[in-house]
Short mmCIF file of C-alpha atoms in Angstrom, two decimals:
data_model
loop_
_atom_site.label_atom_id
_atom_site.label_comp_id
_atom_site.label_asym_id
_atom_site.label_seq_id
_atom_site.Cartn_x
_atom_site.Cartn_y
_atom_site.Cartn_z
CA MET Q 338 4.07 -34.14 33.49
CA ARG Q 339 5.35 -32.91 30.15
CA HIS Q 340 6.74 -29.60 28.95
CA LEU Q 341 7.33 -28.27 25.45
CA MET Q 342 10.81 -26.82 24.96
CA SER Q 343 11.55 -27.90 21.41
CA PRO Q 344 9.40 -29.39 18.63
CA LEU Q 345 11.48 -32.55 19.05
CA ASP Q 346 9.93 -33.11 22.48
CA PHE Q 347 7.01 -34.66 20.61
CA SER Q 348 7.46 -37.68 18.34
CA VAL Q 349 6.14 -37.54 14.79
CA ASP Q 350 3.21 -39.74 15.85
CA GLU Q 351 2.44 -37.48 18.80
CA LEU Q 352 2.55 -34.46 16.50
CA ASN Q 353 0.14 -36.18 14.13
CA ASP Q 354 -2.24 -36.79 17.04
CA LEU Q 355 -1.89 -33.15 18.06
CA PHE Q 356 -2.64 -31.96 14.52
CA ASP Q 357 -5.64 -34.31 14.30
CA LEU Q 358 -6.93 -32.79 17.52
CA ALA Q 359 -6.30 -29.27 16.19
CA GLY Q 360 -8.19 -30.25 13.04
CA ASP Q 361 -11.14 -31.41 15.11
CA ILE Q 362 -11.05 -28.18 17.10
CA GLU Q 363 -11.15 -26.22 13.84
CA TYR Q 364 -14.07 -28.35 12.63
CA ASP Q 365 -16.12 -28.11 15.85
CA THR Q 366 -14.73 -25.40 18.13
CA ALA Q 367 -17.89 -25.26 20.25
CA LYS Q 368 -17.33 -28.84 21.44
CA TYR Q 369 -14.24 -27.67 23.32
CA ALA Q 370 -15.75 -24.48 24.82
CA ASP Q 371 -15.65 -25.76 28.41
CA ALA Q 372 -12.77 -28.20 28.16
CA CYS Q 373 -10.49 -26.12 30.41
CA SER Q 374 -13.13 -24.73 32.72
CA GLY Q 375 -11.52 -24.01 36.10
CA LYS Q 376 -7.97 -24.14 34.68
CA ILE Q 377 -5.63 -21.16 34.47
CA LEU Q 378 -2.92 -20.41 31.94
CA ALA Q 379 -0.09 -18.10 33.03
CA THR Q 380 1.50 -16.12 30.22
CA CYS Q 381 4.93 -15.01 31.44
CA PHE Q 382 6.28 -12.78 28.69
CA TYR Q 383 9.61 -11.16 29.55
CA GLU Q 384 9.84 -9.90 25.98
CA PRO Q 385 7.22 -8.00 23.97
CA SER Q 386 4.88 -10.12 21.88
CA THR Q 387 1.51 -9.49 20.35
CA ARG Q 388 0.72 -12.55 18.32
CA THR Q 389 2.05 -15.35 20.46
CA ARG Q 390 0.71 -14.02 23.75
CA LEU Q 391 -2.72 -13.17 22.35
CA SER Q 392 -2.81 -16.48 20.54
CA PHE Q 393 -2.22 -18.33 23.82
CA GLU Q 394 -4.78 -16.21 25.62
CA SER Q 395 -7.31 -16.69 22.85
CA ALA Q 396 -6.66 -20.45 22.90
CA MET Q 397 -7.19 -20.75 26.66
CA GLN Q 398 -10.29 -18.56 26.64
CA ARG Q 399 -11.80 -20.54 23.76
CA LEU Q 400 -11.28 -23.61 25.94
CA GLY Q 401 -13.19 -21.99 28.79
CA GLY Q 402 -10.13 -21.42 30.98
CA GLY Q 403 -8.73 -18.31 32.63
CA VAL Q 404 -5.55 -16.38 31.93
CA LEU Q 405 -3.17 -14.37 34.07
CA GLY Q 406 0.35 -13.13 33.54
CA PHE Q 407 2.56 -10.25 32.53
CA ALA Q 408 3.44 -8.83 29.15
CA ASP Q 409 6.93 -7.49 29.76
CA ALA Q 410 9.76 -8.01 32.20
CA GLY Q 411 9.36 -4.47 33.58
CA SER Q 412 5.97 -5.31 35.07
CA SER Q 413 7.18 -8.52 36.73
CA SER Q 414 9.46 -9.24 39.65
CA ALA Q 415 12.26 -9.81 37.15
CA ALA Q 416 12.72 -6.03 37.28
CA LYS Q 417 13.54 -6.50 40.99
CA GLY Q 418 16.06 -9.18 40.15
CA GLU Q 419 13.97 -12.31 40.76
CA SER Q 420 15.33 -15.42 39.11
CA VAL Q 421 13.37 -17.43 36.55
CA ALA Q 422 13.50 -20.42 38.91
CA ASP Q 423 11.83 -18.46 41.73
CA THR Q 424 9.27 -16.91 39.41
CA ILE Q 425 8.07 -20.27 38.10
CA ARG Q 426 7.87 -21.72 41.61
CA MET Q 427 5.50 -18.87 42.44
CA ILE Q 428 3.56 -19.14 39.15
CA SER Q 429 3.12 -22.88 39.80
CA CYS Q 430 0.97 -21.95 42.81
CA TYR Q 431 -1.25 -19.63 40.77
CA ALA Q 432 -1.77 -21.45 37.49
CA ASP Q 433 -2.13 -24.92 35.95
CA ILE Q 434 0.05 -24.36 32.89
CA CYS Q 435 2.54 -21.68 31.84
CA ALA Q 436 3.62 -20.22 28.51
CA MET Q 437 6.94 -18.42 28.86
CA ARG Q 438 8.75 -16.09 26.49
CA HIS Q 439 12.16 -14.81 27.49
CA HIS Q 440 14.91 -12.82 25.78
CA LYS Q 441 17.51 -15.19 27.24
CA GLU Q 442 18.04 -18.53 25.53
CA GLY Q 443 17.21 -21.53 27.68
CA ALA Q 444 15.11 -19.58 30.22
CA PRO Q 445 12.00 -21.77 29.67
CA LEU Q 446 14.16 -24.85 30.25
CA VAL Q 447 15.26 -23.42 33.60
CA ALA Q 448 11.60 -22.77 34.37
CA ALA Q 449 10.60 -26.32 33.40
CA SER Q 450 13.31 -27.74 35.66
CA ASN Q 451 11.84 -25.89 38.65
CA SER Q 452 8.15 -26.11 37.85
CA SER Q 453 5.33 -28.26 39.15
CA ILE Q 454 3.10 -27.32 36.18
CA PRO Q 455 3.70 -27.86 32.44
CA VAL Q 456 5.82 -25.12 30.86
CA ILE Q 457 5.61 -24.17 27.19
CA ASN Q 458 8.50 -22.39 25.53
CA ALA Q 459 6.86 -19.44 23.80
CA GLY Q 460 10.17 -18.25 22.36
CA ASP Q 461 13.60 -17.94 23.97
CA GLY Q 462 15.99 -15.37 22.53
CA GLY Q 463 17.26 -16.42 19.13
CA HIS Q 464 17.01 -20.08 20.06
CA GLN Q 465 13.67 -21.89 19.70
CA HIS Q 466 10.02 -21.10 19.16
CA PRO Q 467 8.28 -24.48 19.14
CA THR Q 468 4.65 -23.32 19.17
CA GLN Q 469 5.29 -21.25 16.06
CA THR Q 470 6.65 -24.44 14.54
CA LEU Q 471 3.53 -26.35 15.51
CA THR Q 472 1.58 -23.54 13.84
CA ASP Q 473 3.75 -23.77 10.72
CA LEU Q 474 3.45 -27.55 10.51
CA LEU Q 475 -0.31 -27.50 11.00
CA THR Q 476 -0.62 -24.80 8.33
CA ILE Q 477 1.46 -26.79 5.86
CA ARG Q 478 -0.40 -30.01 6.61
CA SER Q 479 -3.81 -28.37 6.40
CA LEU Q 480 -3.15 -26.42 3.20
CA THR Q 481 -1.06 -28.97 1.26
CA GLY Q 482 -2.29 -32.22 2.83
CA ARG Q 483 1.24 -33.42 3.59
CA LEU Q 484 4.35 -32.87 5.67
CA GLN Q 485 6.78 -34.60 3.35
CA ASN Q 486 8.23 -34.51 -0.14
CA PHE Q 487 8.61 -30.80 -0.76
CA THR Q 488 11.27 -28.18 -1.22
CA ILE Q 489 11.16 -25.41 1.34
CA GLY Q 490 13.05 -22.15 1.09
CA LEU Q 491 13.79 -20.33 4.33
CA CYS Q 492 14.67 -16.73 3.69
CA GLY Q 493 16.00 -13.82 5.72
CA ASP Q 494 17.51 -13.94 9.18
CA LEU Q 495 18.42 -17.59 9.54
CA LYS Q 496 20.99 -16.93 12.26
CA PHE Q 497 18.85 -15.34 14.95
CA GLY Q 498 15.47 -16.46 13.59
CA ARG Q 499 14.29 -18.88 16.27
CA THR Q 500 11.19 -19.81 14.26
CA VAL Q 501 13.49 -21.01 11.51
CA HIS Q 502 15.61 -23.12 13.85
CA SER Q 503 12.60 -24.83 15.38
CA LEU Q 504 11.01 -25.44 11.97
CA ILE Q 505 14.16 -27.00 10.52
CA TYR Q 506 14.48 -29.31 13.53
CA ALA Q 507 10.89 -30.40 13.12
CA LEU Q 508 11.00 -30.92 9.35
CA MET Q 509 14.21 -32.94 9.56
CA ARG Q 510 12.10 -35.86 10.75
CA TYR Q 511 9.89 -36.01 7.66
CA PRO Q 512 11.06 -37.80 4.50
CA GLY Q 513 11.78 -36.03 1.25
CA VAL Q 514 12.11 -32.51 2.60
CA ASP Q 515 14.79 -30.48 0.80
CA PHE Q 516 15.94 -27.25 2.38
CA ILE Q 517 17.17 -24.14 0.60
CA PHE Q 518 18.56 -21.51 2.96
CA ILE Q 519 18.44 -18.01 1.52
CA SER Q 520 20.29 -15.44 3.58
CA PRO Q 521 23.06 -12.89 3.52
CA GLU Q 522 26.43 -14.27 4.58
CA GLU Q 523 26.14 -12.71 8.06
CA LEU Q 524 22.78 -14.31 8.82
CA ARG Q 525 23.39 -17.91 7.78
CA VAL Q 526 21.94 -20.81 9.79
CA PRO Q 527 23.95 -21.54 12.96
CA ASP Q 528 26.55 -24.27 12.69
CA TYR Q 529 24.68 -26.62 15.04
CA ILE Q 530 21.72 -26.68 12.65
CA ALA Q 531 23.89 -27.26 9.57
CA GLU Q 532 25.80 -29.91 11.51
CA GLY Q 533 22.56 -31.71 12.39
CA LEU Q 534 21.45 -31.72 8.75
CA ARG Q 535 24.78 -33.07 7.52
CA LYS Q 536 24.81 -35.82 10.13
CA SER Q 537 21.31 -36.86 9.16
CA ASN Q 538 22.21 -36.82 5.44
CA ILE Q 539 19.52 -34.28 4.68
CA ARG Q 540 19.95 -32.23 1.53
CA TYR Q 541 20.31 -28.50 1.91
CA GLU Q 542 21.65 -25.61 -0.13
CA GLU Q 543 22.72 -22.17 0.94
CA VAL Q 544 22.22 -19.29 -1.48
CA ILE Q 545 22.21 -15.52 -1.21
CA ARG Q 546 19.75 -14.55 -3.96
CA LEU Q 547 16.07 -15.39 -3.59
CA ASP Q 548 15.26 -15.01 -7.30
CA GLU Q 549 17.77 -17.76 -8.16
CA VAL Q 550 15.67 -20.42 -6.45
CA MET Q 551 12.15 -18.97 -6.44
CA GLY Q 552 10.84 -21.28 -9.17
CA ARG Q 553 11.94 -24.44 -7.35
CA LEU Q 554 10.11 -23.83 -4.10
CA ASP Q 555 6.94 -25.54 -2.89
CA LEU Q 556 7.03 -23.45 0.27
CA LEU Q 557 8.73 -20.16 1.01
CA TYR Q 558 9.18 -19.24 4.66
CA MET Q 559 10.01 -15.55 4.93
CA THR Q 560 11.42 -14.04 8.12
CA ARG Q 561 12.07 -10.59 9.46
CA VAL Q 562 15.55 -9.33 10.21
CA GLN Q 563 15.06 -8.73 13.93
CA LYS Q 564 16.40 -5.46 15.24
CA GLU Q 565 16.30 -6.72 18.85
CA ARG Q 566 18.83 -9.50 18.11
CA PHE Q 567 21.60 -7.16 16.97
CA PHE Q 568 24.15 -5.67 19.29
CA ASN Q 569 25.26 -3.36 16.50
CA GLU Q 570 22.73 -0.94 14.94
CA GLU Q 571 24.90 -0.49 11.84
CA ASP Q 572 24.69 -4.21 10.98
CA TYR Q 573 20.92 -4.14 11.37
CA VAL Q 574 20.47 -1.13 9.08
CA ARG Q 575 22.68 -2.76 6.45
CA LEU Q 576 20.78 -6.04 6.47
CA LYS Q 577 17.16 -5.15 7.24
CA ASP Q 578 16.00 -4.68 3.65
CA PHE Q 579 18.15 -7.40 2.10
CA TYR Q 580 15.08 -9.33 0.93
CA ILE Q 581 11.77 -7.94 -0.21
CA LEU Q 582 9.26 -10.35 -1.69
CA ASP Q 583 7.21 -8.46 -4.26
CA ARG Q 584 4.94 -9.17 -7.22
CA GLU Q 585 7.87 -9.37 -9.61
CA LYS Q 586 9.56 -12.13 -7.62
CA MET Q 587 6.25 -13.95 -7.24
CA GLU Q 588 5.96 -14.18 -11.04
CA ALA Q 589 8.78 -16.71 -11.01
CA ALA Q 590 7.14 -18.81 -8.27
CA LYS Q 591 5.12 -21.99 -8.78
CA ASP Q 592 1.34 -21.61 -9.00
CA GLU Q 593 0.85 -23.74 -5.91
CA VAL Q 594 3.68 -22.33 -3.76
CA LEU Q 595 2.72 -21.27 -0.23
CA ILE Q 596 4.23 -18.15 1.29
CA LEU Q 597 4.53 -18.41 5.06
CA HIS Q 598 5.78 -15.90 7.61
CA PRO Q 599 5.77 -16.11 11.42
CA LEU Q 600 4.85 -12.39 11.51
CA PRO Q 601 5.21 -9.57 12.32
CA ARG Q 602 6.57 -8.54 8.94
CA VAL Q 603 8.22 -5.23 8.34
CA ASN Q 604 9.42 -4.71 4.77
CA GLU Q 605 10.26 -8.22 3.69
CA ILE Q 606 6.87 -8.92 2.09
CA ALA Q 607 5.33 -6.14 0.05
CA PRO Q 608 1.64 -5.59 0.95
CA GLU Q 609 0.80 -6.07 -2.76
CA ILE Q 610 1.33 -9.82 -2.16
CA ASP Q 611 -1.28 -10.05 0.61
CA ASN Q 612 -4.18 -10.80 -1.73
CA ASP Q 613 -2.25 -13.36 -3.76
CA PRO Q 614 -3.90 -16.74 -3.04
CA ARG Q 615 -0.45 -18.17 -2.48
CA ALA Q 616 0.12 -15.88 0.52
CA ALA Q 617 -0.79 -18.02 3.53
CA TYR Q 618 0.63 -15.98 6.40
CA PHE Q 619 -2.65 -14.61 7.72
CA ARG Q 620 -4.29 -18.03 7.55
CA GLN Q 621 -1.28 -19.27 9.54
CA VAL Q 622 -2.34 -17.07 12.48
CA LYS Q 623 -5.67 -18.87 12.77
CA TYR Q 624 -3.98 -22.26 12.80
CA GLY Q 625 -1.80 -20.91 15.62
CA VAL Q 626 -4.83 -20.67 17.89
CA TYR Q 627 -6.10 -24.16 17.04
CA VAL Q 628 -2.75 -25.79 17.59
CA ARG Q 629 -2.21 -23.99 20.91
CA MET Q 630 -5.65 -25.14 22.03
CA ALA Q 631 -4.66 -28.69 21.15
CA LEU Q 632 -1.34 -28.30 22.95
CA ILE Q 633 -2.91 -26.98 26.15
CA LEU Q 634 -5.37 -29.89 26.18
CA SER Q 635 -2.58 -32.35 25.52
CA LEU Q 636 -0.23 -31.04 28.24
CA LEU Q 637 -3.06 -30.83 30.76
CA GLU Q 638 -4.09 -34.36 29.71
CA ILE Q 639 -7.68 -33.28 29.15
CA LYS Q 640 -9.75 -35.41 26.78
CA VAL Q 641 -12.98 -34.18 25.26
CA MET F 1001 67.97 -36.24 35.97
CA LEU F 1002 64.99 -35.05 37.97
CA ASN F 1003 63.75 -37.31 40.73
CA VAL F 1004 60.22 -37.08 42.04
CA GLY F 1005 59.32 -39.36 44.92
CA ARG F 1006 56.91 -42.27 44.53
CA ILE F 1007 53.35 -41.94 45.75
CA LYS F 1008 51.75 -44.56 47.97
CA GLU F 1009 48.18 -44.27 46.72
CA GLY F 1010 46.75 -42.08 43.98
CA PHE F 1011 47.25 -41.44 40.30
CA VAL F 1012 49.91 -40.69 37.79
CA LEU F 1013 48.39 -38.88 34.84
CA ASP F 1014 50.69 -39.36 31.89
CA HIS F 1015 50.73 -38.12 28.29
CA ILE F 1016 49.22 -34.74 29.15
CA LYS F 1017 49.79 -32.30 26.31
CA ALA F 1018 52.72 -30.06 27.21
CA GLY F 1019 51.41 -26.85 28.77
CA GLN F 1020 48.06 -28.29 29.91
CA CYS F 1021 49.14 -29.52 33.32
CA LEU F 1022 48.39 -26.36 35.24
CA SER F 1023 44.89 -25.91 33.82
CA LEU F 1024 44.25 -29.58 34.55
CA TYR F 1025 45.36 -28.98 38.13
CA HIS F 1026 42.78 -26.21 38.50
CA MET F 1027 39.97 -27.95 36.63
CA LEU F 1028 40.38 -31.02 38.81
CA LYS F 1029 40.16 -28.59 41.75
CA LEU F 1030 43.40 -29.96 43.16
CA ASP F 1031 44.18 -26.48 44.42
CA GLN F 1032 41.27 -26.90 46.83
CA ARG F 1033 42.45 -30.24 48.20
CA ASN F 1034 44.94 -31.00 50.87
CA CYS F 1035 46.90 -33.63 48.98
CA THR F 1036 50.41 -33.97 47.63
CA VAL F 1037 50.69 -33.05 43.97
CA ALA F 1038 53.70 -33.11 41.68
CA MET F 1039 53.63 -31.43 38.30
CA ILE F 1040 56.34 -32.38 35.87
CA LEU F 1041 56.40 -30.14 32.83
CA ASN F 1042 57.96 -30.44 29.39
CA VAL F 1043 59.11 -34.01 29.79
CA VAL F 1044 60.75 -35.37 26.65
CA SER F 1045 58.47 -37.95 25.07
CA LYS F 1046 59.05 -40.25 22.09
CA LYS F 1047 55.34 -40.27 21.27
CA MET F 1048 54.49 -36.63 21.87
CA GLY F 1049 57.77 -34.72 21.62
CA LYS F 1050 57.04 -33.03 24.92
CA LYS F 1051 54.44 -33.88 27.55
CA ASP F 1052 53.40 -33.07 31.08
CA ILE F 1053 52.89 -35.52 33.94
CA LEU F 1054 50.77 -35.00 37.04
CA LYS F 1055 51.13 -37.09 40.17
CA VAL F 1056 48.40 -36.90 42.77
CA GLU F 1057 48.44 -38.60 46.16
CA CYS F 1058 44.79 -39.25 47.05
CA GLY F 1059 42.17 -41.98 47.40
CA VAL F 1060 41.40 -43.81 44.16
CA ASP F 1061 37.80 -42.60 44.10
CA GLU F 1062 38.58 -38.96 44.72
CA LEU F 1063 39.30 -37.62 41.25
CA ASN F 1064 36.66 -36.47 38.76
CA PHE F 1065 37.46 -38.51 35.68
CA ASP F 1066 34.67 -36.91 33.65
CA VAL F 1067 36.61 -33.66 33.86
CA LEU F 1068 39.79 -35.41 32.90
CA ALA F 1069 38.19 -37.14 29.92
CA PHE F 1070 36.59 -33.88 28.82
CA ILE F 1071 39.93 -32.09 28.83
CA ASP F 1072 41.78 -34.85 26.99
CA HIS F 1073 40.56 -38.41 26.82
CA LYS F 1074 43.96 -39.52 25.52
CA ILE F 1075 45.61 -38.94 28.89
CA THR F 1076 46.87 -42.17 30.44
CA VAL F 1077 45.60 -42.71 33.97
CA ASN F 1078 47.81 -44.98 36.05
CA VAL F 1079 46.21 -46.05 39.33
CA ILE F 1080 48.75 -46.42 42.13
CA LYS F 1081 48.41 -48.49 45.28
CA GLY F 1082 51.28 -49.53 47.53
CA GLU F 1083 53.64 -47.51 45.31
CA GLU F 1084 52.84 -49.78 42.35
CA ILE F 1085 50.73 -49.29 39.22
CA ILE F 1086 47.77 -51.58 39.77
CA ASP F 1087 45.58 -50.46 36.88
CA LYS F 1088 45.35 -48.23 33.83
CA MET F 1089 41.96 -46.57 33.57
CA PRO F 1090 40.44 -45.88 30.15
CA LEU F 1091 38.86 -42.45 29.79
CA GLU F 1092 35.55 -41.95 28.05
CA LEU F 1093 34.02 -38.64 27.05
CA PRO F 1094 31.32 -37.80 29.61
CA GLY F 1095 27.77 -37.34 28.33
CA GLU F 1096 27.35 -34.26 30.48
CA ILE F 1097 29.65 -31.94 32.39
CA SER F 1098 28.56 -29.43 34.98
CA GLY F 1099 30.32 -26.45 36.51
CA ILE F 1100 33.61 -27.01 34.69
CA ILE F 1101 33.30 -24.79 31.65
CA TYR F 1102 31.17 -21.73 31.15
CA CYS F 1103 28.82 -20.64 28.39
CA ARG F 1104 30.04 -17.47 26.71
CA ASN F 1105 26.87 -16.73 24.77
CA PRO F 1106 25.64 -13.36 26.08
CA ARG F 1107 22.10 -14.34 25.06
CA CYS F 1108 22.15 -17.48 27.25
CA ILE F 1109 20.13 -17.63 30.48
CA THR F 1110 23.31 -18.68 32.31
CA SER F 1111 24.53 -15.10 31.85
CA ILE F 1112 21.91 -13.73 34.28
CA GLU F 1113 20.33 -16.54 36.32
CA GLN F 1114 21.96 -16.72 39.74
CA GLY F 1115 23.14 -20.09 40.97
CA LEU F 1116 22.44 -21.85 37.68
CA PRO F 1117 25.10 -24.48 36.95
CA HIS F 1118 26.69 -24.25 33.52
CA ILE F 1119 25.92 -27.64 31.99
CA PHE F 1120 27.27 -28.90 28.68
CA ILE F 1121 26.02 -31.94 26.80
CA LEU F 1122 28.10 -34.10 24.47
CA ALA F 1123 26.43 -33.37 21.12
CA ASP F 1124 28.84 -35.15 18.81
CA MET F 1125 31.05 -37.97 20.03
CA ASP F 1126 33.17 -38.15 16.83
CA GLU F 1127 33.95 -34.45 16.73
CA GLN F 1128 33.98 -34.15 20.55
CA VAL F 1129 31.52 -31.29 20.45
CA TYR F 1130 29.93 -30.08 23.65
CA ARG F 1131 26.96 -27.72 23.61
CA CYS F 1132 25.37 -25.64 26.34
CA LYS F 1133 22.30 -27.42 27.68
CA TYR F 1134 20.33 -24.16 27.65
CA CYS F 1135 21.25 -22.31 24.45
CA GLU F 1136 23.11 -25.04 22.47
CA GLU F 1137 26.12 -22.79 21.95
CA LYS F 1138 29.17 -24.83 21.03
CA HIS F 1139 32.02 -24.89 23.51
CA GLU F 1140 35.32 -24.08 21.80
CA HIS F 1141 38.26 -25.34 23.77
CA ARG F 1142 40.37 -27.49 21.56
#
């Protein structure tokens, strides 16, 4: 039995197989309509989420399976003080696979250690968000035809942005990927990420101004400064509008650049960009469903 | 001259950084064992200036050397049997340590999950970096 805690849990070859499967699902979704008939996905979301939870539920329902779960900690036994370990032991009796989001880092790993069904990390605190990474990788591969030899700028909250951490980990394994980290001083990538890049001799730069590097990017991954990660409201208010991608900044970008965002966005991308053909963030959402369908099939070892 | 009696069977831990002996005593959980322990502090040392020495009378398989290596892998471990040094044990950094140090990241699951052991994984042998198994927070102790 396998779980997904980090994008590194799958080898590059396994990811390629997963993306091929997701591609086939996109091409012929109807073929998979009953693939998970009789199976149940539990969505255990201790932290609010719209996109990820609905994406998982959509994926399972498109596969013909059922869904149960809770959408916030208040409506689960966690409010009564139940441990994650006990909760997953109980969920294992109700469902065949579980997607878990938790505000505490490492909670899905605790669940996986105590589970008799596959557990998917659907986001843990400011740590990892591997299914968003699978979504990002599938989007990049589908829209550019490659997962190597490009310069990617990651912009915004690189300290608490779990989607960023997972994406960097995943892209480190592909050749010719140059990273440019664009963030205010207070929201730089954590030292363990920078350490990993240095040890692997992967090129990266850290800059504060987005417009300085805009013209060099093949991909720009924007992120939201997340209010829920700050213990200090004052710091959040100071940093929340540090970056706003607007039409003026886009003028300096390459014609073929792709703008990605894990969503939800707040102010960091002006709505005037939405109709720019280079804005790929809404297309990204669709790939999120296909890749989660492929992941569920893969972890349940169902072949169609 | 200070005289501390010989031990029949056990260990003499030498070249402990001066001032670390007491925390070593606790981390090895010697305070929970019914064995004879001698702590010699601030011993003059040619190599280190000052050092601590810890003598423990116990069976040779009773000490947790992973803990010892984690604290300071340069400590010399002399194995004693029949009041003589019969071996010097090399210390290697353990790949994983459990229940010895605690994660201080308030966002880590260890901060709320009851009964969950605090486990740290050796992330970088050269820099001797340990990271929490759950949240990957770096342990700062040196």
